[in-house]
C-alpha atoms as an extended CHARMM CRD file, in Angstrom:
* protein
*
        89  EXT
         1         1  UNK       CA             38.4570000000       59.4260000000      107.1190000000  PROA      1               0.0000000000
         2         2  UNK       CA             35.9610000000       60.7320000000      104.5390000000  PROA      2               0.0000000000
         3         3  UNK       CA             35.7700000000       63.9540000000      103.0370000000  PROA      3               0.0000000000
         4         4  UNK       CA             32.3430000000       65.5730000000      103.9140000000  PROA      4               0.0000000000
         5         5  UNK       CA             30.1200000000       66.5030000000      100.9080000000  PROA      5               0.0000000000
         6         6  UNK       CA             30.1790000000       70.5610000000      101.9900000000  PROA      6               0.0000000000
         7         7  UNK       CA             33.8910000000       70.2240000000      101.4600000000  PROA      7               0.0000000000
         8         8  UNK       CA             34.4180000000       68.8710000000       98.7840000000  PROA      8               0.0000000000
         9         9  UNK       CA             31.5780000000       70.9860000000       96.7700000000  PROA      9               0.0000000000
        10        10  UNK       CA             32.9080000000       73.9770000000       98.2110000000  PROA      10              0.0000000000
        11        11  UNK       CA             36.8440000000       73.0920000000       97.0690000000  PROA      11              0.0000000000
        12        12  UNK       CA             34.8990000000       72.4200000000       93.6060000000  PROA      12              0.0000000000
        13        13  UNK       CA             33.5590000000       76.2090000000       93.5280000000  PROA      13              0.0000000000
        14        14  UNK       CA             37.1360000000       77.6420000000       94.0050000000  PROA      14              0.0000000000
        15        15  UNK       CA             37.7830000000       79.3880000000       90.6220000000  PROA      15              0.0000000000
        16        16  UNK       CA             41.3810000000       78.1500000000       91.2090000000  PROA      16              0.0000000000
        17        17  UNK       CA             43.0860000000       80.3960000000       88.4920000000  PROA      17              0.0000000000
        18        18  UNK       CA             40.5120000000       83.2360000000       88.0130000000  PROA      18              0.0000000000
        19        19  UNK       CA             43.0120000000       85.7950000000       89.2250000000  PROA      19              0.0000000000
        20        20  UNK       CA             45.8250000000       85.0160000000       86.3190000000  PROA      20              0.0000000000
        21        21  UNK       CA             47.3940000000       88.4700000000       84.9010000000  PROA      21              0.0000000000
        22        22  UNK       CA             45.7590000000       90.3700000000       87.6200000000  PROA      22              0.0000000000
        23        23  UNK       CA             48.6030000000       92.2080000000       89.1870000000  PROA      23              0.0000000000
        24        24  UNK       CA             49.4010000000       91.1660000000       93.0740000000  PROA      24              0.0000000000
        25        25  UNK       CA             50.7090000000       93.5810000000       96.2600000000  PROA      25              0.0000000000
        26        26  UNK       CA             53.1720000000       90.3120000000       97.2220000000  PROA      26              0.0000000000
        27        27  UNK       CA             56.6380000000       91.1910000000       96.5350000000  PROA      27              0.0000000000
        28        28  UNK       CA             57.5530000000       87.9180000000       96.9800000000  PROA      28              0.0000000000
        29        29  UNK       CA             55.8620000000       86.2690000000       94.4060000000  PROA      29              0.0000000000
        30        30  UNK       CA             56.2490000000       86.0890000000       90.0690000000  PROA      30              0.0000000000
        31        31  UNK       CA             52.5890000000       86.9240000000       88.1810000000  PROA      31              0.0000000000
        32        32  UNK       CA             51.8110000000       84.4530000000       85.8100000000  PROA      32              0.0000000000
        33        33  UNK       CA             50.1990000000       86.0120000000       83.0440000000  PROA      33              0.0000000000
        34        34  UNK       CA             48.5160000000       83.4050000000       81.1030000000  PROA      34              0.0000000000
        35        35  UNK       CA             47.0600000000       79.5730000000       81.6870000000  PROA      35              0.0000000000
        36        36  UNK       CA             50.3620000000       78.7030000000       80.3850000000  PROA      36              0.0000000000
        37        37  UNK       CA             52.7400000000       80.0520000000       82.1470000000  PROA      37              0.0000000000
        38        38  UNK       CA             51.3680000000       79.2300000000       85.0330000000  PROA      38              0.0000000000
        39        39  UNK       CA             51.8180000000       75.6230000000       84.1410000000  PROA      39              0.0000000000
        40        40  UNK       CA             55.2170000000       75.9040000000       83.2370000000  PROA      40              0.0000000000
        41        41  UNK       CA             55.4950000000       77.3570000000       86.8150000000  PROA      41              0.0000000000
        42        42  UNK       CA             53.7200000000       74.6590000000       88.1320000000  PROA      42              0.0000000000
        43        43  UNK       CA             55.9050000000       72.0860000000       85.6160000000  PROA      43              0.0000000000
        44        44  UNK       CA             59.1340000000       73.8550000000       87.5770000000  PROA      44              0.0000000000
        45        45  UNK       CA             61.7850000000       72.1720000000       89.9940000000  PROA      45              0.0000000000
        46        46  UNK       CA             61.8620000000       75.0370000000       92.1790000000  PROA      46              0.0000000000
        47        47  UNK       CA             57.9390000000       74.4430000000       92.9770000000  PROA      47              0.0000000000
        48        48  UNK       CA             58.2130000000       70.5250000000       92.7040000000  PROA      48              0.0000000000
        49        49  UNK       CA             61.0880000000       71.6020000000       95.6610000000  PROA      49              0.0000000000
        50        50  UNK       CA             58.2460000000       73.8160000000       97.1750000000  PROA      50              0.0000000000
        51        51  UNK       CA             55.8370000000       71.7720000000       97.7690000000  PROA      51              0.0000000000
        52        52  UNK       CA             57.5230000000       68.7650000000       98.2550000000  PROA      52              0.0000000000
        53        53  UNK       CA             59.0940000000       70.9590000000      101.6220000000  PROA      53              0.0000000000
        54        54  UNK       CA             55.7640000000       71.6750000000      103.1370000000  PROA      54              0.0000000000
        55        55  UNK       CA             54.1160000000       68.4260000000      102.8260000000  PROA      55              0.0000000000
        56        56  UNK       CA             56.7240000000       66.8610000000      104.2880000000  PROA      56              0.0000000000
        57        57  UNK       CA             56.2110000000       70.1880000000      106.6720000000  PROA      57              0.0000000000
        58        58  UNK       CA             52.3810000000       68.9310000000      107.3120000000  PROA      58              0.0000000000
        59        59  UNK       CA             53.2160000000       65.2310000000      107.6960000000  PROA      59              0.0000000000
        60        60  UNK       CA             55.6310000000       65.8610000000      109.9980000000  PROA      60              0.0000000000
        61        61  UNK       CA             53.0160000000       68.0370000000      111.8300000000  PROA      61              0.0000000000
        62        62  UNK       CA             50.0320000000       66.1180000000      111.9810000000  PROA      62              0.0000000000
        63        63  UNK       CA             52.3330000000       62.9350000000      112.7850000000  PROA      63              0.0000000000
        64        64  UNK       CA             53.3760000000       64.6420000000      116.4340000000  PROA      64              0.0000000000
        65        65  UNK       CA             50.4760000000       66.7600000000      117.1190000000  PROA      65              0.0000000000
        66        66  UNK       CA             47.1170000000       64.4600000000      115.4560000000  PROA      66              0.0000000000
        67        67  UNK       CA             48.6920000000       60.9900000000      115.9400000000  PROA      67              0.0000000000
        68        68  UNK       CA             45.4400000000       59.0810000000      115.4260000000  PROA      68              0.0000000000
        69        69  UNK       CA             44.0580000000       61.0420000000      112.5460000000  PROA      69              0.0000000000
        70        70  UNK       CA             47.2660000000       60.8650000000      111.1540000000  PROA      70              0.0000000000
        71        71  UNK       CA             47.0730000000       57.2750000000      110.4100000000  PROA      71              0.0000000000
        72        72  UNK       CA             43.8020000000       58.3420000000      107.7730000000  PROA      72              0.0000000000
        73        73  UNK       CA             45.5690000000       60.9920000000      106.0620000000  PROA      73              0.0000000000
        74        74  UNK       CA             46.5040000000       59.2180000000      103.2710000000  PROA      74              0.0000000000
        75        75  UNK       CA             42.8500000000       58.0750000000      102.9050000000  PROA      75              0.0000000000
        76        76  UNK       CA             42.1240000000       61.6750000000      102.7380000000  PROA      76              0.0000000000
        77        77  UNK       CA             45.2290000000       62.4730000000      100.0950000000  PROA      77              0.0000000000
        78        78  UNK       CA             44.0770000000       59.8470000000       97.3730000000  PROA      78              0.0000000000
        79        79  UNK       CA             40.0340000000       61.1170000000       97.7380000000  PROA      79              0.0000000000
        80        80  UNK       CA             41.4530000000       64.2540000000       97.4170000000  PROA      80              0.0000000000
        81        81  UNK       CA             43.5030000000       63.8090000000       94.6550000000  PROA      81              0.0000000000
        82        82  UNK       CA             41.8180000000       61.2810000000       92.1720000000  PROA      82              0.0000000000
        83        83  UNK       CA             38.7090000000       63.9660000000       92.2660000000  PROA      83              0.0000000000
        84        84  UNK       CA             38.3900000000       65.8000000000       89.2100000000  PROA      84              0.0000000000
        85        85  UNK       CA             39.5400000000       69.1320000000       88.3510000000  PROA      85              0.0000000000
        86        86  UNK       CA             36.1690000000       71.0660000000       86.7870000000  PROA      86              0.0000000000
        87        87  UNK       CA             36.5670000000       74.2000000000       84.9260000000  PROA      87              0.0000000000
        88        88  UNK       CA             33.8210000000       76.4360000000       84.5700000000  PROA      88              0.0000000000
        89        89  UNK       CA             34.0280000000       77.9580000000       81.1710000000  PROA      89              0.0000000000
């Protein structure tokens, strides 16, 4: 499965952290407040535990309900992945 072009430029134009120290209306969620922090949030067991949960959430998912597709996700995972993170500065 490839990763079209539009996709990928538009996941590219996310400013990804552009909101840090902004204050949030979630009461279920900490504020990081600088770069940082939010790596040492990032860099925690509690979100390793996180996100480890929902992809196996998603797998799960896509295994029963997108059998066929399925079988390319991990195609999709490593283009994904091994792109490079761009910062605008």
């Amino acid at each position: 499965m490839k990763i079209s072009k539009l996709t990928k430029d538009k996941l590219l134009e996310i400013k990804w952290f552009s909101s840090i120290g902004e204050k949030v209306d979630f009461t279920d969620m900490i504020l990081a407040n600088s770069l940082n922090e939010t790596g040492e949030f990032l860099a925690a067991p509690e979100w390793e535990n996180v996100t480890l949960e929902e992809s196996n959430e998603m797998s799960a998912y896509l295994a029963d309900k997108f059998t066929d597709a399925y079988q390319h996700w991990n195609d999709a995972r490593i283009q994904i992945i091994s792109a490079p993170l761009m910062v605008k500065r």
